Tab-separated table of C-alpha atoms in Angstrom:
chain	number	residue	atom	x	y	z
A	1	MET	CA	20.593	-15.158	-16.782
A	2	ALA	CA	17.814	-15.223	-19.393
A	3	ARG	CA	15.759	-17.488	-17.145
A	4	SER	CA	16.089	-15.039	-14.259
A	5	ALA	CA	15.111	-12.079	-16.446
A	6	ALA	CA	12.135	-13.981	-17.858
A	7	SER	CA	11.059	-15.003	-14.375
A	8	ARG	CA	11.367	-11.421	-13.162
A	9	LYS	CA	9.386	-10.171	-16.176
A	10	ARG	CA	6.574	-12.697	-15.513
A	11	ARG	CA	6.473	-11.705	-11.856
A	12	THR	CA	6.444	-8.000	-12.759
A	13	SER	CA	3.690	-8.575	-15.292
A	14	ARG	CA	1.635	-10.579	-12.772
A	15	LEU	CA	2.086	-7.905	-10.120
A	16	ALA	CA	1.206	-5.090	-12.533
A	17	ARG	CA	-1.956	-6.948	-13.644
A	18	ALA	CA	-2.866	-7.592	-10.025
A	19	LEU	CA	-2.337	-3.973	-9.081
A	20	GLY	CA	-4.390	-2.813	-12.046
A	21	ILE	CA	-7.207	-5.176	-11.083
A	22	VAL	CA	-7.388	-3.885	-7.559
A	23	GLY	CA	-7.689	-0.358	-8.915
A	24	ALA	CA	-8.794	2.630	-6.898
A	25	GLY	CA	-9.832	0.957	-3.710
A	26	VAL	CA	-6.660	-0.923	-2.962
A	27	LEU	CA	-3.301	-2.138	-4.150
A	28	ALA	CA	-2.610	-5.705	-3.360
A	29	VAL	CA	0.620	-6.489	-1.668
A	30	GLY	CA	-0.915	-6.896	1.875
A	31	VAL	CA	0.098	-5.884	5.329
A	32	ARG	CA	1.685	-8.788	7.107
A	33	THR	CA	1.959	-7.506	10.628
A	34	THR	CA	1.790	-10.417	12.994
A	35	ALA	CA	1.743	-10.195	16.744
A	36	ALA	CA	5.034	-12.109	16.889
A	37	ILE	CA	6.804	-9.574	14.684
A	38	ALA	CA	5.263	-6.665	16.576
A	39	GLN	CA	6.538	-8.089	19.862
A	40	GLN	CA	10.082	-8.618	18.550
A	41	GLN	CA	10.964	-4.977	18.177
A	42	PRO	CA	9.199	-1.626	18.290
A	43	PRO	CA	8.513	0.190	15.031
A	44	PRO	CA	11.016	2.843	13.986
A	45	PRO	CA	10.311	6.211	15.580
A	46	VAL	CA	8.132	8.648	13.671
A	47	ALA	CA	8.126	12.387	14.310
A	48	PRO	CA	5.366	13.178	16.836
A	49	ALA	CA	3.575	15.603	14.515
A	50	LEU	CA	3.659	13.042	11.704
A	51	SER	CA	2.599	10.156	13.940
A	52	ARG	CA	-0.852	11.717	14.390
A	53	LEU	CA	-1.490	10.961	10.688
A	54	VAL	CA	-0.595	7.279	11.015
A	55	PRO	CA	-3.803	5.271	11.461
A	56	PRO	CA	-3.864	2.227	13.746
A	57	VAL	CA	-2.614	-0.992	12.179
A	58	PRO	CA	-5.652	-2.667	10.572
A	59	THR	CA	-4.339	-6.239	10.742
A	60	PRO	CA	-5.211	-8.984	11.382
A	61	ALA	CA	-8.852	-8.094	10.694
A	62	SER	CA	-8.111	-6.118	7.526
A	63	PHE	CA	-5.395	-4.739	5.257
A	64	ILE	CA	-7.197	-1.427	4.791
A	65	ALA	CA	-7.337	1.539	7.150
A	66	ASP	CA	-10.295	3.527	5.829
A	67	VAL	CA	-10.257	6.470	8.238
A	68	PRO	CA	-12.993	8.530	6.504
A	69	ALA	CA	-15.093	5.358	5.949
A	70	VAL	CA	-15.577	5.884	2.206
A	71	ILE	CA	-15.608	2.175	1.286
A	72	PRO	CA	-18.851	0.288	2.015
A	73	ALA	CA	-18.457	-2.800	4.234
A	74	PRO	CA	-19.153	-5.414	1.495
A	75	ALA	CA	-16.630	-3.786	-0.858
A	76	HIS	CA	-14.130	-3.519	2.000
A	77	ALA	CA	-14.419	-7.259	2.651
A	78	ALA	CA	-14.054	-8.047	-1.075
A	79	LEU	CA	-10.910	-5.910	-1.326
A	80	ASP	CA	-9.445	-7.578	1.760
A	81	ALA	CA	-10.069	-10.967	0.143
A	82	ARG	CA	-8.254	-9.845	-3.028
A	83	ILE	CA	-5.291	-8.633	-1.029
A	84	ARG	CA	-5.152	-11.840	0.998
A	85	ALA	CA	-5.183	-13.917	-2.220
A	86	LEU	CA	-2.305	-11.898	-3.657
A	87	GLN	CA	-0.374	-12.114	-0.420
A	88	ASP	CA	-0.944	-15.867	-0.219
A	89	SER	CA	0.320	-16.256	-3.799
A	90	GLY	CA	3.685	-14.904	-2.664
A	91	LEU	CA	3.604	-11.461	-4.280
A	92	GLY	CA	4.415	-9.752	-0.983
A	93	ASP	CA	2.543	-7.614	1.515
A	94	ILE	CA	0.063	-4.827	0.744
A	95	GLY	CA	-1.502	-2.216	2.940
A	96	VAL	CA	-3.933	0.558	2.121
A	97	ALA	CA	-4.410	3.776	4.055
A	98	ILE	CA	-7.243	6.111	3.123
A	99	LEU	CA	-6.966	9.383	5.007
A	100	PRO	CA	-9.014	12.586	4.979
A	101	SER	CA	-5.852	14.730	4.940
A	102	ILE	CA	-2.077	14.584	5.178
A	103	GLY	CA	-1.741	18.172	6.306
A	104	ASP	CA	1.327	19.989	5.028
A	105	TYR	CA	3.327	16.784	4.674
A	106	ALA	CA	4.464	15.319	1.374
A	107	PRO	CA	2.784	12.001	0.497
A	108	VAL	CA	6.161	10.256	0.580
A	109	GLU	CA	6.692	11.279	4.221
A	110	VAL	CA	3.286	10.031	5.335
A	111	GLY	CA	3.574	6.879	3.218
A	112	VAL	CA	6.962	5.937	4.659
A	113	ALA	CA	5.780	6.658	8.213
A	114	ILE	CA	2.747	4.384	7.776
A	115	TYR	CA	4.786	1.692	5.976
A	116	ARG	CA	7.336	1.555	8.776
A	117	THR	CA	4.844	1.818	11.635
A	118	TRP	CA	2.642	-0.929	10.181
A	119	ARG	CA	5.740	-3.056	9.426
A	120	ILE	CA	4.711	-3.873	5.886
A	121	GLY	CA	7.009	-6.321	4.155
A	122	ARG	CA	8.296	-9.697	5.152
A	123	VAL	CA	10.928	-10.077	7.775
A	124	ASP	CA	13.427	-12.396	6.113
A	125	SER	CA	17.122	-13.128	6.179
A	126	ILE	CA	19.574	-10.543	4.895
A	127	GLY	CA	20.117	-10.958	1.171
A	128	SER	CA	16.801	-12.698	0.605
A	129	ALA	CA	14.797	-11.485	-2.407
A	130	ARG	CA	11.692	-11.708	-0.192
A	131	ARG	CA	13.009	-9.274	2.430
A	132	ASN	CA	10.962	-6.093	2.813
A	133	LEU	CA	8.705	-7.077	-0.098
A	134	GLY	CA	5.746	-4.828	0.504
A	135	VAL	CA	3.658	-1.963	-0.817
A	136	LEU	CA	1.492	0.698	0.803
A	137	LEU	CA	-1.178	2.561	-1.142
A	138	LEU	CA	-1.937	5.960	0.383
A	139	LEU	CA	-5.119	7.673	-0.786
A	140	VAL	CA	-6.490	11.077	0.163
A	141	PRO	CA	-9.772	11.814	-1.652
A	142	LYS	CA	-9.701	15.476	-2.651
A	143	GLU	CA	-13.346	15.938	-1.659
A	144	LEU	CA	-12.344	15.233	1.933
A	145	ALA	CA	-9.048	17.110	2.072
A	146	PRO	CA	-9.229	20.593	3.619
A	147	ASP	CA	-6.953	21.925	0.851
A	148	HIS	CA	-8.958	20.024	-1.832
A	149	LYS	CA	-5.777	18.298	-3.031
A	150	GLY	CA	-6.254	14.601	-3.532
A	151	GLN	CA	-3.289	12.269	-3.219
A	152	CYS	CA	-2.444	8.852	-4.579
A	153	TRP	CA	0.951	7.597	-3.454
A	154	ILE	CA	2.540	4.159	-3.517
A	155	THR	CA	5.329	3.427	-1.050
A	156	THR	CA	7.400	0.322	-1.737
A	157	GLY	CA	9.806	-1.637	0.397
A	158	THR	CA	13.283	-2.286	-0.941
A	159	GLY	CA	12.235	-5.809	-1.952
A	160	ALA	CA	9.511	-4.436	-4.234
A	161	GLU	CA	11.415	-1.491	-5.734
A	162	GLY	CA	12.803	-3.531	-8.629
A	163	THR	CA	9.360	-4.820	-9.579
A	164	LEU	CA	7.251	-1.771	-8.800
A	165	THR	CA	9.308	1.225	-9.912
A	166	ASP	CA	8.384	4.852	-9.308
A	167	ALA	CA	7.273	5.103	-12.946
A	168	ALA	CA	5.063	2.021	-12.630
A	169	SER	CA	3.620	3.344	-9.361
A	170	ALA	CA	2.806	6.682	-10.997
A	171	ALA	CA	1.161	4.885	-13.933
A	172	ILE	CA	-0.964	2.772	-11.577
A	173	CYS	CA	-2.147	5.889	-9.722
A	174	ARG	CA	-2.689	7.898	-12.894
A	175	ASP	CA	-4.321	5.203	-15.060
A	176	SER	CA	-6.016	2.805	-12.641
A	177	ILE	CA	-6.813	4.654	-9.437
A	178	ILE	CA	-7.345	8.371	-10.049
A	179	PRO	CA	-10.061	7.863	-12.717
A	180	HIS	CA	-12.093	5.941	-10.108
A	181	LEU	CA	-11.425	8.577	-7.456
A	182	ARG	CA	-12.752	11.249	-9.824
A	183	GLU	CA	-16.019	9.294	-9.989
A	184	ARG	CA	-15.922	8.835	-6.189
A	185	ASP	CA	-15.844	5.094	-6.755
A	186	TYR	CA	-13.487	4.375	-3.870
A	187	ALA	CA	-14.084	0.626	-3.894
A	188	ALA	CA	-13.388	0.045	-7.618
């Protein structure tokens, strides 16, 4: 039991460090949406009004959907490389959606709709600790939002909930991402 707890603590610590490193521009638990998975079954339905906020799946070319184009191309490529490295190390899947607005919707609604539509998280056998291990970072820069309300929201799959709790997600947004957004350093 102690070994499992220690292993979980190391993994949590590694993930938290990785997420802190990626900072404002991107989380790092990748979007693993392969053509084979996409062909197996359609994504869960999303309300039509909400579906207009879901950007096209950026994979396989990228893990980041930067709709307002606030991240310069070289920084975008560097962030994609960081996400790929984290994904390849087995920490799970990460996707990033940067939108100009989420309308009147709550960030959780938009985040879940994007997470499900993009199929973030590994498809694995039932009971596997690797099943649905994914994270989506949703950013809305307040300078771009019509209501001038910026958003930073982290949506996790059930496989990542034990490692990346709501409190940890809030701390990442508050301490690592929002300070960079205030400086308009979207690629930090």
